[in-house]
Each structure stands twice: as C-alpha cells, then as structure tokens.
C-alpha cells in the first residue's frame, strides 16, 4: 500500500473539452468513381465533456457545418472519420449525442464504411442532407491518441485564446488546504502552463451552481466575498474570462456564455475580483456536523431513487420507487439535464454522461417512467414531466443510466501493488470486510492495529484483478413460485445426492435403502443482466469430477437454499453446485456461447439464462424434519462471492411459504431489494436476507 505524494494544497481538475478542431483530410482524396467531385470537406470535434481526441463529429459541407446521425454507425465509420481528423485510427464511437446535441444540418445518415475508405464521402450513405434524425442522435468518435505522421492541421482557425480545458477550485483558507473535499475557493481555469482567474463582475448564483456541479457538489451557498477581496488584493492575478453567464442548468462551464480577455489581462476586471465559489457537499462526502445531518435525513424515510450496477460511486442504472416497488426508467429522450437532476438529488454534482441502451446493465421488474424531460432546475426527478410507461413502449434493454461528477477525495493517489510480492516488507491490514460501496479500504471493517498475519511474510498477501465491467446474476422469482412442489423420494434413489451432501444431516441416520425423504422441489432460472459474462472462478483444469453423477463441478457452491422461520431461524437448508453453467436460452439477437457437453466451456452470457429444472438431483431442500407452519423460502446466488458481480444486492430471492405437513403453498416470491422497506416489513416479521452483502 503506497502513500500519496505531498502537495501544497489539493487541486480539483475537471476536463472541459470545448475546443474546436478544424482539419483537412489525412491524405489527398482522389475523386471517387461513384461520387462526383464536390466541395472540400472539413471536420472538427466538438461537445462536452471530452478530451482532445474524442467528441461529436461535425463536417463542413456546402459552406455549412453539420453533424452525422448515429443510425447504423459502426467502428468502420469511426476509423475513416478519425483519419480525417489526423489520428491513425478509432478506438470507439458514441451514440445518442453523448457529447451534446449539435446545431444546424444533419449532413449524413445511415453511413456504412468498411473502414479502409479514404474519405467519408466514399462510404455508403443516404445522400448529403438526406436524414430522418434529430440532433439527439448525433454521432461521436473516440480516436486513438496517435497522430498520422506528417499530418498538418491546415484548417485550424481557432487560436489558443478560444477554449477552456481545465477548471479547478483553489482553496486559500488554511484549513481548506488540508481538508478534502475542497468545497470553497477561487475558481481558476488552465491557461498555457499556469492557472488564471475569472472576473466576478456580473457573477451570480447560477454560475456558482454550475461550478459546484462540475466539482461533484449538488448545491452552492453564499460566500464571504469581503474576506477574499482582502486576500486577492495582495496577490498577482491573471484574468482569463469575464462576463460569465450561466442559466444554472448547464453541466459544464463550456456551455455557458463568456468572453476572453485579450492581450495583457493583469490589469483587467476593474472594480471586480476573482470569482469565488462555496459548495454544499452531498451526504456521502459530508464531514463533522454535516454527517449528523446525513443521519437525520436517513431517519426521515427511504429515498425514492437509487443507482444500481455501476462500477464506481456516482454511476449506475437509475431506479425509482413507485407503488412500493423499484423499477427502471426508459431512455427515450433521456439527456444530461434529466441525468443531472438525478445526480444532484442523490448528493452528487451534475451529470458527466446520460447513458442509454442499458449501458449499466438491464434492470428487472417494472419500467416506471418514460420520456423524462427535466429542465435541470428541479429538486427531484419526480418534479419533472414524464410519461407513464405502456408495455409496448420500452424494454429493459433501454434502461437509462448516469455517470455523475463526484468530489476529488484524494483516493486516486493511493496505490495498491499485487502479484509480485517479493518487495512486500510488511502487512498493513487484515480482516478486511467491505460492503462494496466504500470509497477506500480504510472505510471497510478491518482489524485495525491488531494484525492477524503481521509476520507471515508474503504467503497470505491479498490480491485483486480489476475490471471495468462485471456480470450481474439474478433469479427469475415467478418461476420458483410456479414450479414449487413436494416429493417423497425413496432413499434408494438418493445415494448420489447423499454423496454430494444434498440431504439433511438426519438422512445419515436413516435405514438405507428403506424409507424416503420429503423434498421441496422448484426450478431455478438464473439470468445474467450484467455487462460481462459470468464465468466460474476456477479454470477447467481444476474442476472436480463426480463419478456418481458423472459430471464436473466448476463451483462447489453456486446457490444456497434455505427455509427460515419468521424470526429468522434456519430450519432446513440445501445447496447447489454448478455442475453445468451454460446458456439454456438467450434473448433475441443474443447468441449462446457456453455449453457443457463434451467438457465444454461453462458460463452464462450477458442476455442469457441458465435453467436448473426442478426434476434434477439436488434442486431441492430436504424438509423431512420441518414441522407444519409459516416459513420463508430463501435462495441466494453466488453466496460466497467467488465470482465478481456489479451488483450483489439482487442475488437473494425470498418467498412466503405455508406448510401443513402434506402440502406447501409458495407465494409472494421476489428479489430481495425489489420492494420498498415498508413493503418488506409487511412481508413477515423477519424479512429474510435482503441481499448477500456483509452487514
């Protein structure tokens, strides 16, 4: 565990890619035999937020700048456009106006390039200016950050004075320099190799709201301007911007109107002073008394909005609570204004991205809202206009998601090195147990100074493999309810099941092979709604062969099955080893990838599901010793966290059960976090395990 470097004061950096790039073709393009010579094409990258090698593609044709529609857009198109822009190739592309909506004409639609064309005009398309798109479908590209040798930006007409790249909040109060997050300070923009200030003449709260949103804070507050005026009178200042005017709904300063100082700006700003902003941190980032305020807010009731499936704090699929049931939002007309309302409501800043197409995985249950249209000033998403969903409107493949701006907390400076343990000199933590939402290992439960393996060398050193994406498994609850039944199975048919420990412990005392065991059987249909395939932790070389059932086990315990009393006492249990993880069925347009036959690769593809039928061995709970009464049936997938998932809170399913000694009624089956807290309390005195996270 490495330390973080020293600094004079923390800096908050936000990339504002509002610079324009006008360039010509990467190489001379001869007239195509199928396209008559036309006006010279020019290209530029635009939009926000972005880096210099990505953005919305704009093309200059027929003396007018316009955009390209994302219909049928491919990586081949992006390759051609990136070469136009002077880059060697593309690494990705973006749809649905990720970098903001353009203006003017939409010049191209249904573009189809192989990737080797010298000009975008050589690709198939509907014709210049022929489009049925809106600017909500503007395409963008992400180019490889490597320039074509000898390429000259011959069409760059903007000067170095015309763009803002980075913004920071510089604290000047002594305590603020040491404390993170920085919530108050002078607003500065990057200029050449140093930083410059913004003149505050005409500055108002809407401007402060935009700056705070960029820095990861939901709101702004008044600041003691007189204190900063005294401080700045003793400083040498270099002003860069003036006349800044925001509406308060912008997600970046680059979207506001402003002007640049030209020439010598050291004596600029007249009677003004540098712009100063003070921000209100969200509950997750509050300290001191603010933390107590957060606790009071939590006691006021359950929030009606949450993020699920994200890899980092402040990102995820947007889910809302309606009629005591959590559901998702359809991405029709989903934009940065609506996404920012969500982010601020949750205690983050403005939105970095408004994601469409279930980019954070598909949700389950109802789709509550469609065509959400926030202005950006609303306190809650529920104050925004929206349409109620109908069954024909949307599918979960259209679930909306967000990435929010969050404050700089300094955790990026912590380094963790693994695998080559030869240089490890000491253990610094042990007994670490995280719930998954912590921002640092130091926030998790651990042994503190009482290390349990201080002098064991590197033998017990922990390790990780990091990934941007992960699987997300969840059980299809209605199928459990529909297929549950009781079977009295003769003991002489249960030898293999006993070998795999699928029966209650009392079975060992039975008079084999006479008698029977009473089994609660049901089917399990396990879906992968994440963004990566679910693969067993162990490779095929280490799978265990079971001679009795004649199959390999890729995971010793894949699911836990439990019967609980209303007060939480476990009265019966079962488990299922993953002897075959495969794609039983898939959604439309998703191909099966995993099949167990012939010692094949095992896993569950994104968009597919694995079905364990009720009539196979060990797909049951042995309830021979259970007395009549009311119970809870609980199923937990991946209970030992052996395989990474983007969301563990939806791995548990529970049902109400009524057993009269002869028959069983299973009802009200649902995923553990699908209902409101109030509904879960009504479910039973003991609601079962809501998730399989560490409490």
XYZ file of C-alpha atoms in Angstrom:
695
model
C 0.000 0.000 0.000
C 1.810 3.117 -1.158
C 1.420 6.592 0.250
C 0.225 9.634 -1.593
C 2.623 12.345 -2.643
C 2.761 15.663 -0.808
C 1.052 18.761 -2.160
C 0.790 22.399 -1.161
C -2.971 22.277 -1.483
C -5.388 19.913 -3.193
C -6.408 20.719 -6.699
C -9.682 19.921 -8.330
C -9.330 19.302 -12.026
C -12.218 18.917 -14.421
C -11.617 18.389 -18.113
C -13.628 20.766 -20.270
C -13.174 19.757 -23.846
C -14.817 22.638 -25.611
C -12.039 23.251 -28.106
C -12.790 23.038 -31.785
C -10.574 21.154 -34.201
C -10.871 22.013 -37.898
C -8.733 19.796 -40.060
C -8.496 18.543 -43.583
C -8.237 15.019 -44.834
C -5.390 12.860 -43.604
C -4.190 12.450 -47.162
C -5.279 13.726 -50.580
C -8.520 12.068 -51.614
C -8.943 11.471 -55.329
C -12.432 11.818 -56.795
C -14.407 8.618 -56.344
C -15.772 7.000 -59.485
C -19.177 6.735 -57.804
C -19.201 10.227 -56.279
C -18.670 13.321 -58.438
C -16.125 15.857 -57.136
C -17.789 18.060 -54.539
C -16.829 20.831 -52.176
C -13.832 20.260 -49.941
C -14.815 18.566 -46.690
C -13.554 19.760 -43.349
C -14.018 18.094 -39.988
C -13.869 19.042 -36.336
C -14.538 17.554 -32.903
C -16.972 19.306 -30.593
C -19.027 18.788 -27.452
C -18.590 18.197 -23.748
C -17.197 16.634 -21.673
C -14.378 15.281 -23.785
C -10.657 15.028 -24.373
C -8.812 16.350 -27.406
C -9.114 13.040 -29.281
C -12.859 12.491 -28.851
C -16.116 14.321 -29.379
C -19.113 14.932 -31.576
C -18.153 14.786 -35.249
C -19.017 17.876 -37.263
C -18.453 18.152 -41.002
C -18.232 21.298 -43.146
C -20.081 20.747 -46.405
C -21.629 23.193 -48.841
C -20.418 26.159 -46.731
C -22.250 24.928 -43.609
C -21.266 22.965 -40.537
C -23.440 19.964 -39.604
C -23.435 16.622 -37.798
C -23.709 12.892 -38.585
C -26.592 10.677 -37.414
C -25.778 7.564 -35.372
C -28.148 5.252 -37.307
C -26.213 2.138 -38.436
C -22.984 3.753 -37.186
C -20.022 1.369 -36.892
C -16.386 1.361 -35.827
C -15.502 1.362 -39.530
C -17.139 4.790 -39.839
C -15.160 5.978 -36.834
C -11.862 4.792 -38.393
C -12.463 6.867 -41.520
C -13.516 9.957 -39.560
C -10.555 9.740 -37.168
C -8.162 9.643 -40.128
C -9.894 12.757 -41.463
C -9.122 14.361 -38.111
C -5.450 13.380 -38.217
C -5.493 10.349 -35.940
C -4.265 6.921 -37.005
C -7.433 5.016 -36.043
C -10.516 4.910 -33.826
C -10.905 3.054 -30.555
C -14.643 3.597 -30.185
C -17.675 5.650 -31.063
C -20.616 7.184 -29.219
C -24.314 7.398 -29.965
C -27.309 9.422 -28.760
C -25.473 12.759 -28.608
C -23.144 11.651 -25.821
C -21.113 14.833 -26.358
C -24.184 17.050 -26.524
C -26.538 17.959 -29.325
C -25.181 19.839 -32.321
C -26.938 22.541 -34.313
C -27.625 23.124 -37.982
C -27.915 20.443 -40.629
C -27.528 16.702 -40.144
C -25.460 16.070 -43.218
C -25.136 12.273 -43.203
C -27.342 9.355 -42.149
C -27.063 5.551 -42.392
C -23.333 5.812 -43.098
C -21.723 2.439 -43.779
C -17.936 2.363 -44.139
C -15.732 -0.691 -44.403
C -13.035 1.272 -42.583
C -10.471 1.493 -45.370
C -12.055 4.334 -47.357
C -10.014 7.477 -47.876
C -12.995 9.767 -47.410
C -16.327 9.583 -45.639
C -17.831 10.577 -48.976
C -16.711 7.234 -50.415
C -18.838 5.315 -47.907
C -22.420 4.305 -48.483
C -24.965 6.770 -47.091
C -28.401 8.224 -47.818
C -27.023 11.274 -49.554
C -25.841 14.636 -48.303
C -28.535 16.356 -46.234
C -30.972 13.428 -46.510
C -31.762 12.335 -42.946
C -34.709 11.447 -40.730
C -32.762 12.039 -37.500
C -32.775 14.666 -34.793
C -29.720 16.077 -33.033
C -30.447 13.724 -30.141
C -28.869 11.087 -32.426
C -25.618 12.927 -33.196
C -22.686 10.531 -33.502
C -19.300 10.933 -31.840
C -15.938 9.205 -32.117
C -13.082 8.279 -29.808
C -9.792 8.311 -31.711
C -6.535 6.627 -30.790
C -4.282 9.296 -29.308
C -1.646 8.932 -32.010
C -1.289 11.392 -34.859
C -0.703 10.460 -38.505
C 2.984 11.254 -39.270
C 3.270 14.478 -41.253
C -0.384 15.407 -40.790
C -0.866 19.173 -40.583
C -3.886 20.837 -39.047
C -4.198 23.124 -42.029
C -7.733 24.174 -41.231
C -7.288 25.140 -37.578
C -8.760 28.648 -37.486
C -9.308 28.963 -33.748
C -6.472 30.493 -31.751
C -5.112 29.392 -28.397
C -7.261 32.103 -26.787
C -10.534 30.406 -27.638
C -11.007 27.444 -25.358
C -11.134 26.313 -21.743
C -9.570 22.940 -20.977
C -9.435 22.576 -17.190
C -11.069 24.171 -14.170
C -10.146 23.905 -10.518
C -11.281 25.242 -7.149
C -8.266 26.691 -5.301
C -8.682 26.918 -1.503
C -6.997 29.807 0.273
C -8.242 29.310 3.845
C -5.545 27.436 5.786
C -7.910 24.687 6.960
C -9.380 24.246 3.497
C -5.970 23.464 2.023
C -5.656 20.326 4.095
C -9.230 19.096 4.154
C -10.866 17.035 1.434
C -13.121 17.519 -0.338
C -12.386 21.165 -1.136
C -15.768 22.905 -1.046
C -14.744 26.577 -1.259
C -12.143 28.573 -3.124
C -11.193 30.710 -6.102
C -12.350 29.413 -9.482
C -9.411 29.077 -11.860
C -9.015 27.874 -15.450
C -5.949 26.386 -17.073
C -4.126 28.835 -19.345
C -0.958 27.691 -21.107
C 1.221 26.193 -18.344
C -0.361 28.026 -15.418
C -3.724 28.990 -13.974
C -5.830 32.108 -14.480
C -8.815 33.632 -12.720
C -12.335 34.604 -13.751
C -13.559 38.161 -13.180
C -16.612 38.116 -10.934
C -18.301 41.239 -12.342
C -21.852 40.114 -13.051
C -21.217 36.789 -11.304
C -24.368 35.224 -9.853
C -25.559 32.070 -8.085
C -26.373 30.256 -11.345
C -22.676 30.408 -12.264
C -21.731 29.045 -8.841
C -24.251 26.215 -9.231
C -22.605 25.117 -12.483
C -19.099 25.216 -10.977
C -20.221 23.256 -7.899
C -21.917 20.673 -10.116
C -18.689 20.186 -12.062
C -16.796 19.700 -8.815
C -19.201 16.987 -7.657
C -21.421 19.011 -5.303
C -25.231 19.209 -5.527
C -25.664 22.852 -4.458
C -23.941 26.164 -3.833
C -24.102 28.602 -0.920
C -23.168 32.214 -0.251
C -19.531 33.044 0.310
C -17.821 35.823 2.323
C -16.708 37.930 -0.627
C -15.083 40.609 1.553
C -12.620 38.112 3.035
C -11.455 37.022 -0.412
C -11.242 40.620 -1.643
C -8.732 41.394 1.101
C -6.787 38.246 0.253
C -6.670 38.826 -3.515
C -5.584 42.464 -3.166
C -2.178 41.102 -2.102
C -1.965 38.618 -4.971
C -0.723 38.978 -8.508
C -3.671 37.956 -10.678
C -4.007 36.885 -14.273
C -7.585 37.066 -15.501
C -8.724 34.893 -18.367
C -12.542 35.030 -18.509
C -15.167 37.661 -17.864
C -18.890 38.223 -18.404
C -19.707 34.619 -17.480
C -23.444 33.993 -17.622
C -24.961 30.574 -16.888
C -28.607 29.601 -16.522
C -27.744 27.076 -13.795
C -28.805 24.038 -15.810
C -25.507 23.607 -17.670
C -23.367 20.636 -16.775
C -20.134 22.403 -17.756
C -18.759 25.910 -17.803
C -18.108 25.454 -21.520
C -21.867 25.529 -22.111
C -22.264 28.993 -20.530
C -21.726 32.252 -22.348
C -18.472 34.075 -21.509
C -15.777 36.210 -23.042
C -11.984 36.015 -23.038
C -9.606 38.784 -22.121
C -7.256 39.601 -24.960
C -3.687 40.786 -24.628
C -2.442 41.952 -21.211
C -5.050 40.878 -18.658
C -3.156 41.557 -15.433
C -4.879 44.937 -15.031
C -8.294 43.689 -16.136
C -11.539 43.232 -14.161
C -11.767 46.883 -12.980
C -13.569 47.025 -9.670
C -14.157 43.277 -9.633
C -12.205 40.419 -8.097
C -11.634 36.715 -8.832
C -14.789 34.620 -8.814
C -15.156 32.643 -5.582
C -17.488 29.701 -5.052
C -18.644 27.812 -1.958
C -20.358 24.450 -2.404
C -22.526 22.207 -0.251
C -21.253 18.591 -0.194
C -23.652 15.694 -0.509
C -24.268 13.351 2.455
C -21.695 10.803 1.281
C -18.928 13.424 1.326
C -20.042 15.468 4.342
C -17.836 15.718 7.428
C -18.368 16.731 11.055
C -21.799 18.166 11.790
C -22.833 17.544 8.220
C -22.507 13.819 8.884
C -25.068 14.089 11.679
C -27.355 15.883 9.243
C -26.991 12.949 6.881
C -28.068 10.562 9.633
C -31.141 12.703 10.336
C -32.008 12.640 6.638
C -31.762 8.857 6.599
C -34.172 8.651 9.512
C -36.762 10.674 7.595
C -37.516 7.805 5.249
C -36.292 5.690 2.359
C -35.179 7.574 -0.772
C -37.256 7.078 -3.903
C -34.329 6.935 -6.304
C -31.108 4.904 -6.432
C -28.252 3.872 -8.736
C -27.552 0.201 -9.412
C -24.939 -1.762 -11.338
C -22.204 0.884 -11.506
C -18.529 0.081 -11.027
C -17.819 3.339 -9.168
C -19.506 5.706 -6.746
C -21.825 8.081 -8.568
C -22.676 5.926 -11.561
C -25.266 3.288 -12.322
C -28.644 2.378 -13.714
C -31.337 4.765 -12.476
C -34.076 3.046 -10.470
C -37.113 4.704 -8.899
C -39.526 3.552 -6.200
C -43.181 3.654 -7.195
C -46.122 1.877 -5.571
C -43.674 0.194 -3.129
C -41.736 -1.455 -5.997
C -38.409 -0.496 -7.513
C -38.267 -0.134 -11.285
C -36.255 1.488 -14.064
C -36.562 4.453 -16.456
C -36.804 4.127 -20.238
C -34.097 6.026 -22.123
C -36.418 7.774 -24.601
C -35.418 11.489 -24.604
C -33.000 10.854 -21.726
C -30.479 13.709 -21.596
C -27.914 15.482 -19.433
C -30.487 17.788 -17.810
C -32.563 14.871 -16.505
C -29.422 12.948 -15.548
C -28.133 15.972 -13.605
C -31.361 16.202 -11.608
C -30.845 12.561 -10.620
C -27.199 13.154 -9.689
C -27.918 16.213 -7.561
C -30.873 14.522 -5.856
C -28.525 11.725 -4.785
C -25.961 14.167 -3.388
C -23.524 14.235 -6.322
C -22.752 17.015 -8.765
C -24.025 17.465 -12.301
C -24.006 14.607 -14.779
C -20.919 13.718 -16.790
C -22.894 11.355 -19.005
C -26.512 10.434 -19.632
C -26.264 6.782 -20.661
C -28.795 4.951 -22.794
C -29.233 1.392 -24.026
C -28.780 -0.304 -20.611
C -25.107 0.677 -20.512
C -25.094 -0.161 -16.775
C -26.877 -3.466 -17.230
C -30.551 -4.318 -17.544
C -32.845 -3.963 -14.567
C -35.767 -6.161 -13.579
C -39.359 -5.582 -12.610
C -41.437 -2.698 -13.960
C -40.259 0.181 -16.140
C -41.897 3.046 -14.293
C -41.126 6.162 -16.353
C -40.625 7.151 -19.987
C -39.697 10.359 -21.813
C -38.500 12.155 -18.686
C -37.954 15.823 -19.578
C -36.318 17.823 -16.801
C -35.316 21.455 -17.215
C -32.386 20.948 -14.849
C -33.695 23.164 -12.039
C -35.907 20.559 -10.363
C -35.114 19.375 -6.835
C -36.246 15.836 -7.636
C -36.760 13.672 -10.696
C -40.375 13.294 -9.589
C -40.894 17.017 -10.270
C -40.022 16.536 -13.943
C -42.612 15.882 -16.667
C -42.706 12.240 -17.795
C -44.943 9.707 -19.484
C -46.306 6.625 -17.808
C -44.999 3.506 -19.479
C -47.010 1.069 -21.539
C -45.980 -2.476 -22.346
C -45.238 -1.603 -25.965
C -43.082 1.447 -25.202
C -39.831 0.081 -23.813
C -37.819 -2.941 -22.816
C -35.112 -3.278 -20.177
C -32.551 -3.081 -22.986
C -33.445 0.644 -22.972
C -32.833 1.287 -19.267
C -31.376 4.742 -18.577
C -28.220 5.276 -16.518
C -25.952 8.110 -15.364
C -22.362 8.963 -14.536
C -22.176 11.818 -12.053
C -19.414 14.238 -11.143
C -18.103 13.396 -7.661
C -15.701 15.394 -5.479
C -11.974 14.776 -5.550
C -11.182 12.852 -2.353
C -7.509 12.000 -2.896
C -8.078 8.241 -3.104
C -6.623 8.218 -6.600
C -3.209 8.811 -5.033
C -3.300 5.519 -3.144
C -1.513 2.733 -4.951
C -2.011 -0.986 -4.442
C 0.508 -3.434 -5.915
C -0.131 -7.154 -6.214
C 1.217 -10.460 -7.557
C 4.944 -9.696 -7.347
C 5.113 -9.976 -3.574
C 8.901 -10.163 -3.401
C 9.144 -6.489 -2.413
C 6.473 -6.677 0.310
C 8.078 -5.856 3.664
C 5.044 -5.763 5.960
C 1.327 -6.366 6.199
C -0.728 -3.238 6.777
C -4.312 -4.566 7.006
C -6.133 -7.778 7.880
C -9.694 -8.914 8.467
C -10.973 -6.589 5.735
C -14.740 -6.843 5.108
C -16.325 -4.386 2.692
C -19.968 -3.922 1.745
C -18.942 -2.678 -1.692
C -19.988 0.978 -1.506
C -16.943 2.230 0.411
C -14.611 4.676 -1.334
C -11.451 3.316 0.310
C -10.312 0.114 2.032
C -9.781 2.185 5.172
C -13.567 2.693 5.318
C -14.217 -1.062 5.476
C -14.291 -3.206 8.600
C -10.787 -4.439 9.470
C -8.641 -5.433 12.425
C -7.020 -2.014 12.776
C -3.636 -2.171 14.509
C -4.217 -5.779 15.655
C -2.990 -7.506 12.506
C -3.574 -11.252 12.436
C -0.806 -12.054 9.946
C 1.869 -9.484 10.678
C 4.869 -11.801 10.430
C 3.726 -14.381 7.881
C 5.710 -12.922 5.000
C 4.005 -12.859 1.614
C 2.209 -16.188 1.901
C -1.145 -14.617 2.847
C -0.879 -11.404 0.821
C -4.211 -10.450 -0.764
C -4.599 -9.889 -4.484
C -7.115 -8.465 -6.935
C -7.867 -8.381 -10.634
C -9.740 -5.231 -11.653
C -12.277 -4.899 -14.439
C -14.436 -2.115 -15.844
C -17.370 -4.495 -16.292
C -18.836 -7.466 -14.446
C -21.685 -9.941 -14.590
C -24.905 -9.490 -12.641
C -26.896 -12.620 -11.776
C -30.445 -12.708 -10.524
C -33.093 -15.369 -10.121
C -36.380 -15.343 -12.015
C -38.636 -15.268 -8.948
C -42.009 -16.083 -10.614
C -40.678 -19.423 -11.912
C -39.802 -20.556 -8.377
C -43.342 -19.804 -7.293
C -44.880 -21.557 -10.302
C -42.826 -24.772 -10.041
C -42.588 -25.437 -6.284
C -43.996 -28.767 -5.070
C -43.309 -31.581 -2.567
C -41.974 -35.021 -3.474
C -41.475 -38.027 -1.180
C -38.432 -39.624 -2.811
C -37.300 -43.192 -1.912
C -33.908 -43.437 -0.265
C -32.644 -45.992 -2.779
C -32.816 -43.208 -5.420
C -30.802 -40.730 -3.344
C -27.358 -42.307 -2.991
C -25.680 -39.829 -5.353
C -27.457 -36.898 -3.738
C -26.273 -38.054 -0.315
C -22.710 -38.258 -1.637
C -22.929 -34.617 -2.715
C -24.343 -33.613 0.690
C -27.721 -32.556 -0.719
C -29.775 -34.065 2.126
C -30.367 -33.008 5.712
C -27.937 -34.353 8.311
C -30.634 -36.635 9.744
C -30.520 -38.636 6.497
C -27.308 -40.285 7.708
C -29.321 -41.967 10.499
C -31.995 -43.317 8.132
C -32.485 -47.038 7.480
C -30.981 -47.073 3.972
C -32.227 -48.046 1.415
C -35.693 -48.138 3.015
C -37.901 -45.141 3.632
C -37.968 -41.807 1.896
C -37.055 -38.115 2.242
C -39.525 -35.266 1.782
C -38.146 -32.742 -0.719
C -39.316 -29.247 -1.656
C -38.524 -29.048 -5.362
C -38.531 -25.984 -7.637
C -36.858 -24.739 -10.810
C -34.158 -22.051 -10.871
C -33.759 -19.797 -13.892
C -30.712 -17.578 -13.384
C -30.267 -14.575 -15.678
C -27.123 -12.590 -16.395
C -28.201 -8.946 -16.674
C -24.705 -7.506 -16.280
C -22.132 -6.223 -18.760
C -19.763 -9.211 -18.751
C -20.187 -12.975 -18.976
C -20.399 -14.936 -15.725
C -17.523 -17.433 -15.672
C -16.562 -19.922 -12.940
C -13.728 -18.803 -10.713
C -11.673 -21.900 -11.470
C -10.469 -22.994 -14.890
C -11.316 -26.368 -16.395
C -8.055 -27.881 -15.207
C -9.218 -27.611 -11.579
C -12.850 -28.704 -11.931
C -13.791 -31.653 -9.716
C -15.139 -34.849 -11.293
C -18.068 -36.534 -9.501
C -18.243 -40.158 -10.525
C -21.714 -40.818 -9.107
C -23.478 -38.158 -11.178
C -20.731 -38.333 -13.809
C -20.156 -34.621 -14.260
C -17.661 -31.914 -13.321
C -18.307 -29.251 -10.692
C -16.979 -25.857 -11.783
C -18.076 -24.226 -8.478
C -18.605 -26.203 -5.268
C -21.445 -23.937 -4.120
C -23.319 -21.898 -6.690
C -26.559 -21.306 -4.746
C -27.838 -21.638 -1.176
C -31.410 -22.776 -0.483
C -32.848 -22.085 2.990
C -36.132 -22.480 4.865
C -36.395 -19.845 7.613
C -38.876 -19.250 10.384
C -40.478 -15.782 10.578
C -37.929 -14.785 13.226
C -35.002 -15.814 11.021
C -34.087 -19.247 12.388
C -32.879 -21.648 9.720
C -34.800 -24.941 9.884
C -33.704 -26.543 6.599
C -31.035 -25.843 4.034
C -29.714 -27.029 0.721
C -27.107 -26.012 -1.808
C -26.424 -26.419 -5.486
C -23.012 -26.983 -7.010
C -22.579 -25.619 -10.522
C -22.070 -28.889 -12.340
C -23.134 -27.177 -15.557
C -23.222 -23.424 -16.168
C -24.458 -22.902 -19.688
C -26.691 -20.744 -21.868
C -30.011 -22.597 -21.808
C -31.819 -19.786 -23.640
C -30.988 -16.239 -24.693
C -32.765 -13.042 -25.546
C -33.454 -12.230 -29.165
C -30.302 -11.424 -31.182
C -28.031 -12.863 -28.445
C -26.051 -15.959 -29.418
C -25.311 -18.817 -26.997
C -21.637 -19.109 -26.094
C -21.421 -21.736 -23.349
C -22.388 -25.395 -23.479
C -21.454 -28.139 -21.032
C -21.433 -31.034 -23.477
C -18.067 -32.645 -24.238
C -16.302 -30.857 -21.375
C -17.098 -27.513 -22.964
C -16.570 -24.045 -21.550
C -19.010 -23.084 -18.807
C -20.571 -19.704 -18.132
C -23.632 -17.531 -18.656
C -23.535 -14.967 -21.457
C -24.898 -11.473 -20.975
C -28.554 -11.598 -22.036
C -28.847 -15.361 -21.476
C -30.026 -17.571 -18.632
C -29.199 -20.960 -17.148
C -32.089 -23.232 -16.158
C -31.855 -25.826 -13.391
C -35.035 -27.850 -13.727
C -36.992 -28.992 -10.684
C -36.536 -32.672 -11.606
C -32.715 -32.867 -11.383
C -30.779 -34.054 -8.340
C -30.114 -31.535 -5.561
C -32.549 -28.993 -6.996
C -34.458 -29.125 -3.715
C -34.500 -28.549 0.025
C -34.826 -31.592 2.296
C -37.795 -30.650 4.552
C -38.258 -34.097 6.132
C -37.686 -32.673 9.624
C -39.656 -29.440 9.138
C -42.845 -29.083 11.184
C -46.036 -27.532 9.766
C -46.129 -23.731 9.900
C -45.385 -20.464 8.095
C -41.888 -20.071 6.667
C -39.715 -18.102 4.269
C -38.024 -19.786 1.310
C -34.767 -18.011 0.506
C -32.401 -18.578 -2.417
C -29.017 -16.821 -2.644
C -26.884 -16.983 -5.799
C -23.078 -16.817 -5.665
C -23.271 -16.749 -1.843
C -19.538 -16.837 -1.213
C -18.710 -14.000 -3.628
C -16.493 -16.340 -5.629
C -17.195 -14.506 -8.896
C -17.265 -10.719 -9.265
C -20.611 -9.072 -9.943
C -21.544 -5.453 -10.494
C -24.413 -5.752 -8.008
C -24.644 -8.273 -5.165
C -27.775 -6.720 -3.642
C -30.091 -8.533 -6.068
C -28.655 -12.032 -5.562
C -31.174 -13.094 -2.922
C -34.784 -14.127 -3.580
C -37.433 -14.864 -0.970
C -40.959 -16.283 -0.873
C -43.648 -16.812 1.737
C -44.405 -20.489 2.438
C -47.267 -22.180 4.260
C -46.705 -25.865 5.038
C -49.470 -28.016 6.555
C -47.468 -31.236 6.793
C -48.767 -32.565 3.483
C -48.855 -29.686 1.009
C -46.960 -26.428 0.635
C -48.102 -23.047 -0.711
C -45.348 -20.773 -2.043
C -46.320 -17.180 -2.828
C -45.091 -13.539 -2.955
C -41.716 -14.510 -4.439
C -39.499 -11.519 -5.253
C -35.884 -10.386 -5.413
C -34.721 -9.168 -2.001
C -34.231 -5.491 -2.922
C -37.188 -5.198 -5.312
C -39.656 -3.777 -2.772
C -39.674 -0.745 -0.517
C -38.525 -1.044 3.095
C -42.107 -0.650 4.243
C -43.310 -3.440 1.961
C -40.536 -5.709 3.193
C -41.575 -5.082 6.790
C -45.090 -6.132 5.899
C -43.755 -9.262 4.197
C -43.100 -11.014 7.508
C -41.808 -10.221 10.937
C -38.415 -11.309 9.653
C -37.968 -10.228 6.029
C -35.292 -12.759 5.163
C -31.883 -11.858 3.828
C -32.388 -8.833 1.592
C -29.019 -9.345 -0.089
C -25.852 -11.313 0.385
C -23.681 -8.399 1.383
C -21.845 -8.249 4.691
C -23.835 -6.321 7.248
